[in-house]
Tab-separated table of C-alpha atoms in Angstrom:
chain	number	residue	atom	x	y	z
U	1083	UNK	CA	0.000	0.000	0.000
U	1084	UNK	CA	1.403	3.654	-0.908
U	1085	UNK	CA	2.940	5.041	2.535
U	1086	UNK	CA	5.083	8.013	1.535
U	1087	UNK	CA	3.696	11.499	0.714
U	1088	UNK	CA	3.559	11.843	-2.692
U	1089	UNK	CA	1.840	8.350	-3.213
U	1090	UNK	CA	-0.529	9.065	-0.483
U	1091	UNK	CA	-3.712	8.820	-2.297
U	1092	UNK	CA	-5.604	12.516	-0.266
U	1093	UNK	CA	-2.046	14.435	0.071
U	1094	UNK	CA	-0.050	12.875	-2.960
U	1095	UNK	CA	-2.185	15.211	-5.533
U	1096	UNK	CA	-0.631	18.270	-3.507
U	1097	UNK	CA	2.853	17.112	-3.107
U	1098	UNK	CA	3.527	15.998	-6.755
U	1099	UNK	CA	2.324	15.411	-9.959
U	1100	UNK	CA	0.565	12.502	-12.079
U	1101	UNK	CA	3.263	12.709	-14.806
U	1102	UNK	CA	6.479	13.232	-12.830
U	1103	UNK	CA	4.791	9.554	-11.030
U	1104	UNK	CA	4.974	8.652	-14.210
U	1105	UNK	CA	8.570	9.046	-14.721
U	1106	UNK	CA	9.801	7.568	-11.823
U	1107	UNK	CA	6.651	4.540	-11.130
U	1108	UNK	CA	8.722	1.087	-10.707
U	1109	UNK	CA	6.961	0.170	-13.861
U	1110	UNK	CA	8.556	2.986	-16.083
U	1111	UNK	CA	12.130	1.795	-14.191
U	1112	UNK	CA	11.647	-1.461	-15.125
U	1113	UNK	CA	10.873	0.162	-18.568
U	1114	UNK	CA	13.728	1.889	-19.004
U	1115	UNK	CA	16.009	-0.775	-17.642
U	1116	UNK	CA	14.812	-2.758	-20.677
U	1117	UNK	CA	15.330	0.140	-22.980
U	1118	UNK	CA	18.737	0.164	-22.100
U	1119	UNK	CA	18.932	-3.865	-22.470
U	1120	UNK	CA	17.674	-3.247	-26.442
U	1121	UNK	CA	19.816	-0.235	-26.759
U	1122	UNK	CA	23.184	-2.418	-25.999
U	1123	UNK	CA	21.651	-5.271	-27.598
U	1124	UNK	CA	21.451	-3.344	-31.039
U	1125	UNK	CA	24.531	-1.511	-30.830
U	1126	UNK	CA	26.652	-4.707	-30.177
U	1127	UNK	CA	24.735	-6.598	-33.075
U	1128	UNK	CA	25.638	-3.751	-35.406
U	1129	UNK	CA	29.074	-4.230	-34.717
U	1130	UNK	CA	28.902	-7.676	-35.297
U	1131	UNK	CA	29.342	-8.541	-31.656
U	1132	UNK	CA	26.700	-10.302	-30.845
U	1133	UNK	CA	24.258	-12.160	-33.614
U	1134	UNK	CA	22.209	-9.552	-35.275
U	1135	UNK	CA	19.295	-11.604	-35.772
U	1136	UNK	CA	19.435	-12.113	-32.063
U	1137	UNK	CA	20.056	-7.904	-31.239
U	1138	UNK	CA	17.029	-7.733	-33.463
U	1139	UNK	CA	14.562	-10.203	-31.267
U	1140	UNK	CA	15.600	-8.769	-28.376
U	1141	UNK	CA	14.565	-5.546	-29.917
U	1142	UNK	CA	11.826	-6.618	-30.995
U	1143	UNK	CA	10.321	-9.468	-27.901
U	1144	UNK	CA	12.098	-8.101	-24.785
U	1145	UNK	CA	9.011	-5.569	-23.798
U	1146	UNK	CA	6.655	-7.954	-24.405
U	1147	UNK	CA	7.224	-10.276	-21.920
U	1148	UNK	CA	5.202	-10.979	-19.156
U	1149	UNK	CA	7.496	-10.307	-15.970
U	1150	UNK	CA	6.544	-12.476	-12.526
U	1151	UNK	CA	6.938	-9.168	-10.447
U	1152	UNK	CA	6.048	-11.234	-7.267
U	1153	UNK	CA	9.427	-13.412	-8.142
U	1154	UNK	CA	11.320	-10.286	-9.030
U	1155	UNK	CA	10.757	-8.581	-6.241
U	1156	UNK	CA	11.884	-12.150	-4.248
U	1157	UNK	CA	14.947	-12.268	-5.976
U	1158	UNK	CA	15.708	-8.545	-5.870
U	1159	UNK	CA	15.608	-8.265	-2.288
U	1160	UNK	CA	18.003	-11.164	-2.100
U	1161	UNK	CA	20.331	-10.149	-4.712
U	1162	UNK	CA	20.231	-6.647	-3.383
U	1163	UNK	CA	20.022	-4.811	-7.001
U	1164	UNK	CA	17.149	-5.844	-9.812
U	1165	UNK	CA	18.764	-6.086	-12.866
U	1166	UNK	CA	20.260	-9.387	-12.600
U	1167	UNK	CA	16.443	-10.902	-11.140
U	1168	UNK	CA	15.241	-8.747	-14.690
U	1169	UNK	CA	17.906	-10.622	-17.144
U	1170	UNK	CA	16.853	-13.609	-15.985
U	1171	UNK	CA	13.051	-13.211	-16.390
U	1172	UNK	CA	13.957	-11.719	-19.976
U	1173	UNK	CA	16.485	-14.168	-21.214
U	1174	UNK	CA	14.030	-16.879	-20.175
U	1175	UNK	CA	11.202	-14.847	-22.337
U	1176	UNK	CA	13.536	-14.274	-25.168
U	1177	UNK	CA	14.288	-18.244	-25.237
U	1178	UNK	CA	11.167	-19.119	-26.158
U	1179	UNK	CA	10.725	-17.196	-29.517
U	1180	UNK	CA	14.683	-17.253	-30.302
U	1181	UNK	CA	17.123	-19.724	-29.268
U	1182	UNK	CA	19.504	-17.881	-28.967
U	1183	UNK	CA	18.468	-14.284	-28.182
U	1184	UNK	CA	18.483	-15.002	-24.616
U	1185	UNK	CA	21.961	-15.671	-24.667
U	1186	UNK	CA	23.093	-12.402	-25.364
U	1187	UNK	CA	21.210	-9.922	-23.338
U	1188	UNK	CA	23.375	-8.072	-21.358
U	1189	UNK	CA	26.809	-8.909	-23.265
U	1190	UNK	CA	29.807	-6.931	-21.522
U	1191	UNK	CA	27.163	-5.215	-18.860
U	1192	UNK	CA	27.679	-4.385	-15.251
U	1193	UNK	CA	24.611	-3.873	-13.151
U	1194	UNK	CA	25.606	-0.195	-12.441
U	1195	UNK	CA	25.619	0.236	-16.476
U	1196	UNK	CA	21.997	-0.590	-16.734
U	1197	UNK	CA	20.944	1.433	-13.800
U	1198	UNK	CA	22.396	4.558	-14.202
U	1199	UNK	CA	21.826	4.881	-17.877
U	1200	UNK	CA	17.961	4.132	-16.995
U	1201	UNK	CA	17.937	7.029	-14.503
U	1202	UNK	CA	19.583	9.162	-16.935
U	1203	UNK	CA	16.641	8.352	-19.200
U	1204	UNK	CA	14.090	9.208	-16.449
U	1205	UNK	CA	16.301	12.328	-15.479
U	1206	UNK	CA	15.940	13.517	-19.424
U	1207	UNK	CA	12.267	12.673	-18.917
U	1208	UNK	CA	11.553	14.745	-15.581
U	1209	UNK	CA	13.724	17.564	-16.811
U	1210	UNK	CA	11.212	17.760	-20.094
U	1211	UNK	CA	8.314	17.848	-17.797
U	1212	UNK	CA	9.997	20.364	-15.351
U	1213	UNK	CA	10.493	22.575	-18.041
U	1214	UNK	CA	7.670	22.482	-19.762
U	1215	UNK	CA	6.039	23.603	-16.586
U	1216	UNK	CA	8.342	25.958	-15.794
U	1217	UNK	CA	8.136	27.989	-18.415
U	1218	UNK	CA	4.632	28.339	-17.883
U	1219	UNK	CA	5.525	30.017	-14.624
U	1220	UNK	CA	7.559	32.221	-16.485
U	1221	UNK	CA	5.052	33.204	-18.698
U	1222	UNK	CA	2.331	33.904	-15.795
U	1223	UNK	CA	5.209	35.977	-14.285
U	1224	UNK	CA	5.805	38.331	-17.633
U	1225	UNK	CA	2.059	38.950	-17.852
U	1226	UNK	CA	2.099	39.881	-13.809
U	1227	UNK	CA	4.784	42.474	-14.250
U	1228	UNK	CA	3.673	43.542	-17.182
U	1229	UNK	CA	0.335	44.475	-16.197
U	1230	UNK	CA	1.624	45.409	-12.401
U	1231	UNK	CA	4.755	47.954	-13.960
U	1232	UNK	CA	3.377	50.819	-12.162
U	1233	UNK	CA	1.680	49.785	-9.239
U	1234	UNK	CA	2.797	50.900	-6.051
U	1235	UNK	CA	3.126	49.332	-3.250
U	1236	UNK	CA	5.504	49.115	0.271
U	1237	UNK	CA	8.974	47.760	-0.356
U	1238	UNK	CA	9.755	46.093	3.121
U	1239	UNK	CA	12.850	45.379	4.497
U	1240	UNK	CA	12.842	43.544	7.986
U	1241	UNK	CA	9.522	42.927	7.443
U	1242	UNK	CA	9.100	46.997	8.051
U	1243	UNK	CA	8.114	49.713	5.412
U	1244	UNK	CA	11.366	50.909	3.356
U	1245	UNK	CA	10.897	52.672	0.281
U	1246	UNK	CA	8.025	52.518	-2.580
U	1247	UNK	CA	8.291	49.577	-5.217
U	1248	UNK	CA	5.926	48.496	-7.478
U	1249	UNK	CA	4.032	44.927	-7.399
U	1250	UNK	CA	5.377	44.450	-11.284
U	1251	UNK	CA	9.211	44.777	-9.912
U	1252	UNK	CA	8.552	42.161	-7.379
U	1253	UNK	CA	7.386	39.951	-9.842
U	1254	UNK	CA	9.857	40.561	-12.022
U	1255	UNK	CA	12.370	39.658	-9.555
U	1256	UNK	CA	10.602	36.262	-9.118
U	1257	UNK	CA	10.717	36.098	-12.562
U	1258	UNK	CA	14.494	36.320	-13.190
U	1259	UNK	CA	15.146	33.799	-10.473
U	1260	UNK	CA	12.958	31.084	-12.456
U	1261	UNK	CA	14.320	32.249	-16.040
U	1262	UNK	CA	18.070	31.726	-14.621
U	1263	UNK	CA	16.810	28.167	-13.557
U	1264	UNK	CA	15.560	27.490	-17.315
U	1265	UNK	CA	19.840	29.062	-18.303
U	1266	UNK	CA	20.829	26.525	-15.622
U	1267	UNK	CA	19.018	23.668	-17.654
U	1268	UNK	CA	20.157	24.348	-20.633
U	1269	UNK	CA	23.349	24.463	-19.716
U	1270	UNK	CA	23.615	20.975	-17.167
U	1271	UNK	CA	21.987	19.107	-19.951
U	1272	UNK	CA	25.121	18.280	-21.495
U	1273	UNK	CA	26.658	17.267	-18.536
U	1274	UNK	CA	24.036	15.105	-16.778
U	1275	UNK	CA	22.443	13.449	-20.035
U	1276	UNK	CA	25.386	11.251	-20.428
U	1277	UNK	CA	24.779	7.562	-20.329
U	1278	UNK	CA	26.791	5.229	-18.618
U	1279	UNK	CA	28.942	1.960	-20.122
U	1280	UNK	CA	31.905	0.719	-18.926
U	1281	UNK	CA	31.738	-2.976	-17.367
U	1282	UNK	CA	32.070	-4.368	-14.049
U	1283	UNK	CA	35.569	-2.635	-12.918
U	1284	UNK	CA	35.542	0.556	-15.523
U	1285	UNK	CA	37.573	-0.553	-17.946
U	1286	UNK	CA	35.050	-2.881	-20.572
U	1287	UNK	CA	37.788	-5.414	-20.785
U	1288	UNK	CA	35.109	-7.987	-21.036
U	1289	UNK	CA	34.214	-6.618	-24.725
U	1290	UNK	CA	38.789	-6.374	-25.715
U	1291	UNK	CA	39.003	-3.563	-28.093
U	1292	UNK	CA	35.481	-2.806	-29.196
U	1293	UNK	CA	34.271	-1.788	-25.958
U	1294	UNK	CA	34.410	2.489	-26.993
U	1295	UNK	CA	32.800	1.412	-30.075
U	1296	UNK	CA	29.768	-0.521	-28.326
U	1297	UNK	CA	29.750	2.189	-25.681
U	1298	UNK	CA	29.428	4.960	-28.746
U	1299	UNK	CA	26.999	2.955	-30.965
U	1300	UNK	CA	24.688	2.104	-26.915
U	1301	UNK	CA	24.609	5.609	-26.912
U	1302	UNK	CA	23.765	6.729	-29.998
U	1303	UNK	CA	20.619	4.551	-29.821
U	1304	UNK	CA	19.597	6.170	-26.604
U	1305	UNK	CA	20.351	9.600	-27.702
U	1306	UNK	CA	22.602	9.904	-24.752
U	1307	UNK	CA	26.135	11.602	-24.351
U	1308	UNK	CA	28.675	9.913	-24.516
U	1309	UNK	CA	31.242	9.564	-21.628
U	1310	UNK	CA	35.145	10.423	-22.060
U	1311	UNK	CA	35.669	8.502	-18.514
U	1312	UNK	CA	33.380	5.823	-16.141
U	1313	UNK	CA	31.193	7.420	-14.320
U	1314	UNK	CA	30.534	4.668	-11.754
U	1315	UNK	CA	31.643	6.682	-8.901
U	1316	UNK	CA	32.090	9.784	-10.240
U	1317	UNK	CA	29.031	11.332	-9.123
U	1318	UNK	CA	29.203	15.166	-9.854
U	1319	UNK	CA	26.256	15.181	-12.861
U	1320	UNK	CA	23.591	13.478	-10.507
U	1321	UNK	CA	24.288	15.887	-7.472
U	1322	UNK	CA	24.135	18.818	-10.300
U	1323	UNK	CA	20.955	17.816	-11.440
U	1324	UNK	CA	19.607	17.636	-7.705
U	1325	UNK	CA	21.319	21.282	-6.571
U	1326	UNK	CA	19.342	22.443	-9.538
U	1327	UNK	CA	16.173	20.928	-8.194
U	1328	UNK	CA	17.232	23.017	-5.139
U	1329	UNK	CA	17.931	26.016	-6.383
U	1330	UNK	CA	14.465	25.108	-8.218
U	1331	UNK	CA	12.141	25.044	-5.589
U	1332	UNK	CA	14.480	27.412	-3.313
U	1333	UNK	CA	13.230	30.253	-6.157
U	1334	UNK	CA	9.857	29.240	-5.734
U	1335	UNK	CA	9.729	28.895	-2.133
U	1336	UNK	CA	11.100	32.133	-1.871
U	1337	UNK	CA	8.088	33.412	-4.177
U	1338	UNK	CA	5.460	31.449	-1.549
U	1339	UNK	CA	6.912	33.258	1.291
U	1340	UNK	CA	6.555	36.952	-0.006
U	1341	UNK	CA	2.386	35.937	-1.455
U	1342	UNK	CA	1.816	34.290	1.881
U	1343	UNK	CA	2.673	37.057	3.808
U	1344	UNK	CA	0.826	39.301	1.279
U	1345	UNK	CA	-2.261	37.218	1.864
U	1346	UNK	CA	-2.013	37.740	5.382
U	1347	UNK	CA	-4.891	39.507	6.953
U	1348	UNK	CA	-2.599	42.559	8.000
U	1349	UNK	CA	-1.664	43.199	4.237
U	1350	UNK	CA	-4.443	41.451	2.018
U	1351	UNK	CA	-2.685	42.497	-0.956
U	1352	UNK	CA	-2.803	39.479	-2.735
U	1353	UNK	CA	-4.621	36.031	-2.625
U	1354	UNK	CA	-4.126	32.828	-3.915
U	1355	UNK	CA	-6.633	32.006	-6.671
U	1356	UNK	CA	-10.153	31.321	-5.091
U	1357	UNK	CA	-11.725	28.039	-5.562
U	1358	UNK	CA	-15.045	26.853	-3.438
U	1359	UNK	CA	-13.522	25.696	-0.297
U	1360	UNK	CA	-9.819	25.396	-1.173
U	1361	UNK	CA	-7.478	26.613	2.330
U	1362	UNK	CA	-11.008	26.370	4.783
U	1363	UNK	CA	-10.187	26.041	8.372
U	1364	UNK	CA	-12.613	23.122	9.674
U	1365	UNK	CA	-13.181	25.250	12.695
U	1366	UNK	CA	-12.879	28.868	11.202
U	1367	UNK	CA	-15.395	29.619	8.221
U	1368	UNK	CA	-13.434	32.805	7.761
U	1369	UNK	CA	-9.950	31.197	6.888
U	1370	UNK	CA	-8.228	31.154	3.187
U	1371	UNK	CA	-5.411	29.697	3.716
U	1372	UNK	CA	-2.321	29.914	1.286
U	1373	UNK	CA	-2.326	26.572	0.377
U	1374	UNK	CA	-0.184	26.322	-2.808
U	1375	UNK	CA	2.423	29.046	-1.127
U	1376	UNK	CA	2.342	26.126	2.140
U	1377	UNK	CA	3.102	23.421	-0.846
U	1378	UNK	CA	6.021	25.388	-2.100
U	1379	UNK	CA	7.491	26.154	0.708
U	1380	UNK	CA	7.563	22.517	2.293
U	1381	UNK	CA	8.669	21.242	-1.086
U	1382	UNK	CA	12.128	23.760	-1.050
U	1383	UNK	CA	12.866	23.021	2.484
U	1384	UNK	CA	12.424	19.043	1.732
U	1385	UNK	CA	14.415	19.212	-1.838
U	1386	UNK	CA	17.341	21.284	0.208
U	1387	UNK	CA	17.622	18.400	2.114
U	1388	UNK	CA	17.466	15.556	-0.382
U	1389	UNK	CA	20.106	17.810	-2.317
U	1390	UNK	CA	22.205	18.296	0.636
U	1391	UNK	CA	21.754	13.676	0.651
U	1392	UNK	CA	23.045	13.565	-3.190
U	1393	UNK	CA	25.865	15.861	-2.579
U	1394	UNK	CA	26.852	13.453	0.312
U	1395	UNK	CA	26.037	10.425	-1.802
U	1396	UNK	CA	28.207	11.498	-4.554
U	1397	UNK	CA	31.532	10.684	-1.683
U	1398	UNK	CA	32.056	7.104	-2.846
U	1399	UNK	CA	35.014	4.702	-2.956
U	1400	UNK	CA	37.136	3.552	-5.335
U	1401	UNK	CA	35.265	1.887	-8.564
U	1402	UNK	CA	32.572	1.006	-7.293
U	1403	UNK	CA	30.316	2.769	-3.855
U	1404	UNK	CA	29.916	0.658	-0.618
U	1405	UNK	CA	26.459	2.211	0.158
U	1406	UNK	CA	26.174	5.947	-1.317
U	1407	UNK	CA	25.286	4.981	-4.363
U	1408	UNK	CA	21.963	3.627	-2.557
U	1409	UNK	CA	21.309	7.179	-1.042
U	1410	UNK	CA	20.899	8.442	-4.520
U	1411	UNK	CA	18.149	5.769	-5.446
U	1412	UNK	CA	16.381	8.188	-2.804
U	1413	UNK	CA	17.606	11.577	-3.377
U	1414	UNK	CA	16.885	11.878	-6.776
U	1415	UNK	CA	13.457	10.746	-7.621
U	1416	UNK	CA	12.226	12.219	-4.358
U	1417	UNK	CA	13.747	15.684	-5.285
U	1418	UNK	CA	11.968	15.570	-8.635
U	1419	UNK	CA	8.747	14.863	-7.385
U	1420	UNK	CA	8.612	17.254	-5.047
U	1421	UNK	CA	9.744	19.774	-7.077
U	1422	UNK	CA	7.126	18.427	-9.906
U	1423	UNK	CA	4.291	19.314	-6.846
U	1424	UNK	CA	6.003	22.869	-6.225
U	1425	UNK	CA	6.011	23.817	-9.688
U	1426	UNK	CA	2.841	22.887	-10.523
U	1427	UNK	CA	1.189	24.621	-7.402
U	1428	UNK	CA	3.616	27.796	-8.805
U	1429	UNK	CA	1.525	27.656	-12.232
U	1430	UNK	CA	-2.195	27.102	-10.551
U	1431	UNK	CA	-1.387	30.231	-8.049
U	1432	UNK	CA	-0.103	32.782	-10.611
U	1433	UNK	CA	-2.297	32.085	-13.276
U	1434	UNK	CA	-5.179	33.280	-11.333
U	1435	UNK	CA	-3.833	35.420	-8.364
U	1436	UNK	CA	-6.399	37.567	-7.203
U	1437	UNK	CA	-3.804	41.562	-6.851
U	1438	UNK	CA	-5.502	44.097	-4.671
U	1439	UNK	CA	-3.747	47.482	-6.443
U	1440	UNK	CA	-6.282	49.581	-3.986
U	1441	UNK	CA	-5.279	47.634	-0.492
U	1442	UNK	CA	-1.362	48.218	-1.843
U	1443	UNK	CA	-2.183	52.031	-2.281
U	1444	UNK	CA	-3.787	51.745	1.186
U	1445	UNK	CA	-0.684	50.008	3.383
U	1446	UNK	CA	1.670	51.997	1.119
U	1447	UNK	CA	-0.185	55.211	2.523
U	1448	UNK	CA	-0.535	53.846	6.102
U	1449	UNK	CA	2.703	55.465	7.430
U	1450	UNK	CA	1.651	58.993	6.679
U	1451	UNK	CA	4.338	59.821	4.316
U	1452	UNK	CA	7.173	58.445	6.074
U	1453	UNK	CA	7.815	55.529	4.069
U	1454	UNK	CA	9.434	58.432	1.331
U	1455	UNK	CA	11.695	60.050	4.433
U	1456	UNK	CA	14.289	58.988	1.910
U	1457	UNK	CA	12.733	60.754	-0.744
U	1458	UNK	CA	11.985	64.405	1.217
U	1459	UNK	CA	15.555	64.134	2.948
U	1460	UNK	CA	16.923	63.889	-1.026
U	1461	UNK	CA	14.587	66.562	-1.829
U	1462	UNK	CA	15.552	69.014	0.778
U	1463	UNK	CA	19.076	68.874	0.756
U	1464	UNK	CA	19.831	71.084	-2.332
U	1465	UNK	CA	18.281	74.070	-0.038
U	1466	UNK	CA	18.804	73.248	3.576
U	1467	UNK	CA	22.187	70.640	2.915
U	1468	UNK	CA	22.539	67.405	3.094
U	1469	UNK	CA	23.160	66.743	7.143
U	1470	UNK	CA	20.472	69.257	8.138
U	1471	UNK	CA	18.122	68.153	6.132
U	1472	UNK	CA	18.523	64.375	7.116
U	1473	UNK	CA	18.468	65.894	10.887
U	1474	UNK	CA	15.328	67.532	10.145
U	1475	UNK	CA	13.506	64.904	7.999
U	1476	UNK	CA	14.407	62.674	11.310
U	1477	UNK	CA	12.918	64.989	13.549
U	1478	UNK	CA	9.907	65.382	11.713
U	1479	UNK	CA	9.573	61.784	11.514
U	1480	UNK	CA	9.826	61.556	15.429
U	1481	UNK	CA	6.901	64.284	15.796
U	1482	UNK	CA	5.093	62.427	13.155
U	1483	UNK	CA	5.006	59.359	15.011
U	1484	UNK	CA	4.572	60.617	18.168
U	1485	UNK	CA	1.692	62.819	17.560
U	1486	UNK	CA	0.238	60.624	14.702
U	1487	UNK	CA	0.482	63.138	11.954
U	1488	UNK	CA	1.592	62.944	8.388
U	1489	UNK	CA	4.840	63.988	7.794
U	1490	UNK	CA	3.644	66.627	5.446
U	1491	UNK	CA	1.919	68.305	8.015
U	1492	UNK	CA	4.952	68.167	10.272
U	1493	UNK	CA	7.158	69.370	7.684
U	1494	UNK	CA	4.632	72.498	6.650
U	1495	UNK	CA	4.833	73.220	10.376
U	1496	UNK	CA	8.815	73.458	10.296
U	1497	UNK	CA	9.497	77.177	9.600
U	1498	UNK	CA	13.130	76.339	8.546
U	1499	UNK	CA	11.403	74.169	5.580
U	1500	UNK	CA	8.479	76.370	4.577
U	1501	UNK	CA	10.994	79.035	4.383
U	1502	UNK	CA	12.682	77.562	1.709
U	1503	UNK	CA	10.130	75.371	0.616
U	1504	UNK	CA	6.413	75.278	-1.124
U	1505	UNK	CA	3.590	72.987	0.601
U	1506	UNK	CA	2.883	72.042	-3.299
U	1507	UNK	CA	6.787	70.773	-3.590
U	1508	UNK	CA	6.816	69.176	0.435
U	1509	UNK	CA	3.134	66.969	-0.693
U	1510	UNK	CA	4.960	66.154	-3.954
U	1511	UNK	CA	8.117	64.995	-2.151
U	1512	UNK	CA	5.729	63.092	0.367
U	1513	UNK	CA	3.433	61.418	-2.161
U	1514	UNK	CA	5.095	57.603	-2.335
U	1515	UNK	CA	4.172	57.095	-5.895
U	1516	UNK	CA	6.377	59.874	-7.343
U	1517	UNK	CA	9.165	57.750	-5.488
U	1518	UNK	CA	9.377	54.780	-7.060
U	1519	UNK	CA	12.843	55.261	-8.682
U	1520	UNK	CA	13.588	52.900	-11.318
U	1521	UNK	CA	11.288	50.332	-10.554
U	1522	UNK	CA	9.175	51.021	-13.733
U	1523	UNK	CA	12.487	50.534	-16.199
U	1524	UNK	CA	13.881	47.725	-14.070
U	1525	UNK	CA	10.603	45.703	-15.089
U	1526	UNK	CA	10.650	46.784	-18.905
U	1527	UNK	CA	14.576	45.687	-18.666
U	1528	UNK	CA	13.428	42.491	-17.449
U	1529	UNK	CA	10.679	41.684	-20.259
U	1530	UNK	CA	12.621	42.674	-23.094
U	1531	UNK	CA	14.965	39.645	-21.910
U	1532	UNK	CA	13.742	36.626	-24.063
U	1533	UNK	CA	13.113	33.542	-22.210
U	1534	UNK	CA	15.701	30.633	-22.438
């Protein structure tokens, strides 16, 4: 019965995703295991290693047969790996419609060989799906900033008002994050889509002097890279492909944390996409929770750690691992299903978060002016200097606050200002949307980059 998270039949829908399941389901292992089977099967009867009418049935048989799973998960457990239980149930297949088909399947092969040049097929697989869906978020996140360029709102920093921003910045800082993920991708492709073929100690001495040209032609037929070295225990591309699934949901869970604050009661600035009963409290009718952001946020802190496991994985010994290479066979199709779940909950969010441009206006006005200090104490320093003006702008800000009154009153109260200064120019210099700096341009710099 299912008993982890992402398989658990109420939860697993929230944690992960039908199709990234589908990449990693024993069943699509035990496909690609066999995959890689043909794939050696062909390339050493093209080379005239093994029979070519025999490469060809196993091409052409070794899916079809009927696998006793309840036997091959006996003789897994007791041989400790599957392929060898898997050989047998397919050579035995493979006898019965050629004679001697079954007698070649996995010529020159170590167990590793098969198993990490399946993963690397899932790996391709999950990174297709990943991106696919990733690029979606990058799309909701143009159309955000795009239509948010000039809205104001508070820029916080320790969680306290700082300066004016606008909601299509923020976005468009979110945005860069995922687009440098989708440069990442492109670029570890080349490294981590590699397959792997090199016999039991490295060296394909079983196979004499054809082994590079078996290990090419295996390849070839997957559409894999090819590798200059073994890769047994030489780990780096795996724990690459899981820092990315980090760095991943790390960008995403950083996006969760700024909308769940935003949906909190305090700022209601933004929402999470409303659906009939979707983040209810079973005691609190009021409640709307941030449900996806939650999702997201669990998925970067859980992916951190199962990168943090392939980094330590990826310390083996010698030519072939005495137990880290077992750590992987959880690390990495845990971290892609989790980040499958955070991605997807990414895409449902943006594409219909609810943006409350008045209630932004409101909290960015709630200070009285004195979010724009910055601004006035800029403004005033050409007449008064820069140190006096900062020491009045501060004192103004202290009467402010103590006597709850804008800081454009304060400031038309100050005869050293008004003397130098027009009320018209002090409510300019304390309206927060005529401070927004660059934030405008910053977004229009960040559209006009075109997505990877």
């Amino acid at each position: 019965m299912p008993s982890t998270l992402i398989d658990n039949r109420f939860l697993g829908g929230l944690f992960s995703t039908d199709a990234m399941r589908a990449v990693f389901a024993d069943t699509a292992t035990l496909t690609r295991y066999t995959d890689t089977e043909i794939a050696l099967a062909l390339a050493e009867g093209k080379l005239g290693l093994i029979p070519p009418d025999a490469a060809q049935a196993i091409a052409a048989h070794a899916h079809g047969i009927g696998l006793d799973v309840d036997r091959l998960q006996r003789e897994t457990h007791n041989v400790g790996y599957p392929i060898l239980p898997l050989v047998h149930q397919l050579a035995e297949g493979l006898a019965k419609v050629d004679a001697d088909a079954g007698k070649y399947l996995h010529w020159g092969a170590t167990t590793q060989d098969i198993m990490d040049t399946a993963l690397v097929l899932q790996i391709r697989e999950g990174l297709d799906v990943l991106e696919s869906d990733l690029r979606g978020v990058s799309a909701q996140l143009r159309r955000l900033a795009h239509e948010h360029r000039d809205t104001p709102m508070a820029g916080r920093t320790h969680l306290q008002h700082a300066l004016p921003t606008t909601f299509g910045l923020k976005c468009a800082v979110w945005l860069g994050m995922v687009e440098r993920n989708l440069e990442r991708l492109q670029q570890l492709r080349p490294r981590v889509l590699v397959g792997q073929f090199a016999g039991a100690g490295g060296t394909l001495a079983s196979l004499g002097d054809r082994g590079l040209d078996v290990q090419r032609a295996m390849m070839a037929e997957l559409k894999l890279g090819v590798p200059a070295t073994p890769w047994h225990t030489a780990r780096d591309g795996l724990a690459e492909t899981a820092q990315w699934l980090g760095l991943v949901t790390m960008a995403l869970g950083k996006m969760a944390f700024d909308v769940s604050l935003m949906m909190a009661n305090e700022f209601s600035e933004v929402f999470e996409p409303f659906v009939q009963g979707r983040g209810a409290s079973s005691t609190m009718p009021q409640k709307r929770n941030p449900i996806s952001c939650e999702v997201m946020i669990g998925a970067a802190k859980t992916v951190r750690h199962l990168a943090g496991l392939a980094l330590d994985g990826a310390v083996q010994d010698f030519e072939r691992a005495t137990g880290p290479w077992q750590a992987e066979w959880v690390a990495i199709p845990e971290a892609f299903l989790h980040t499958a779940g955070a991605v997807s909950q990414a895409l449902f969010m943006l594409s219909g978060l609810e943006v409350d441009a008045a209630r932004m206006r409101q909290n960015l006005d709630s200070t009285d002016g004195l979010i724009v200090a910055e601004a006035v104490m800029m403004g005033l320093a050409p007449v008064l200097g820069r140190n006096e003006a900062h020491d009045v702008v501060y004192a103004a800000c202290r009467t402010a606050l103590d006597h709850k009154r804008t800081l454009a009153d304060v400031l038309k109260a100050t005869g050293s200002v008004t003397a130098l200064v027009s009320a018209e120019r002090i409510d300019h210099l304390c309206n927060p949307v005529n401070y927004l700096g660059t934030a405008p341009q910053m977004v229009d710099q960040a559209l006009v980059i075109p997505m990877h």
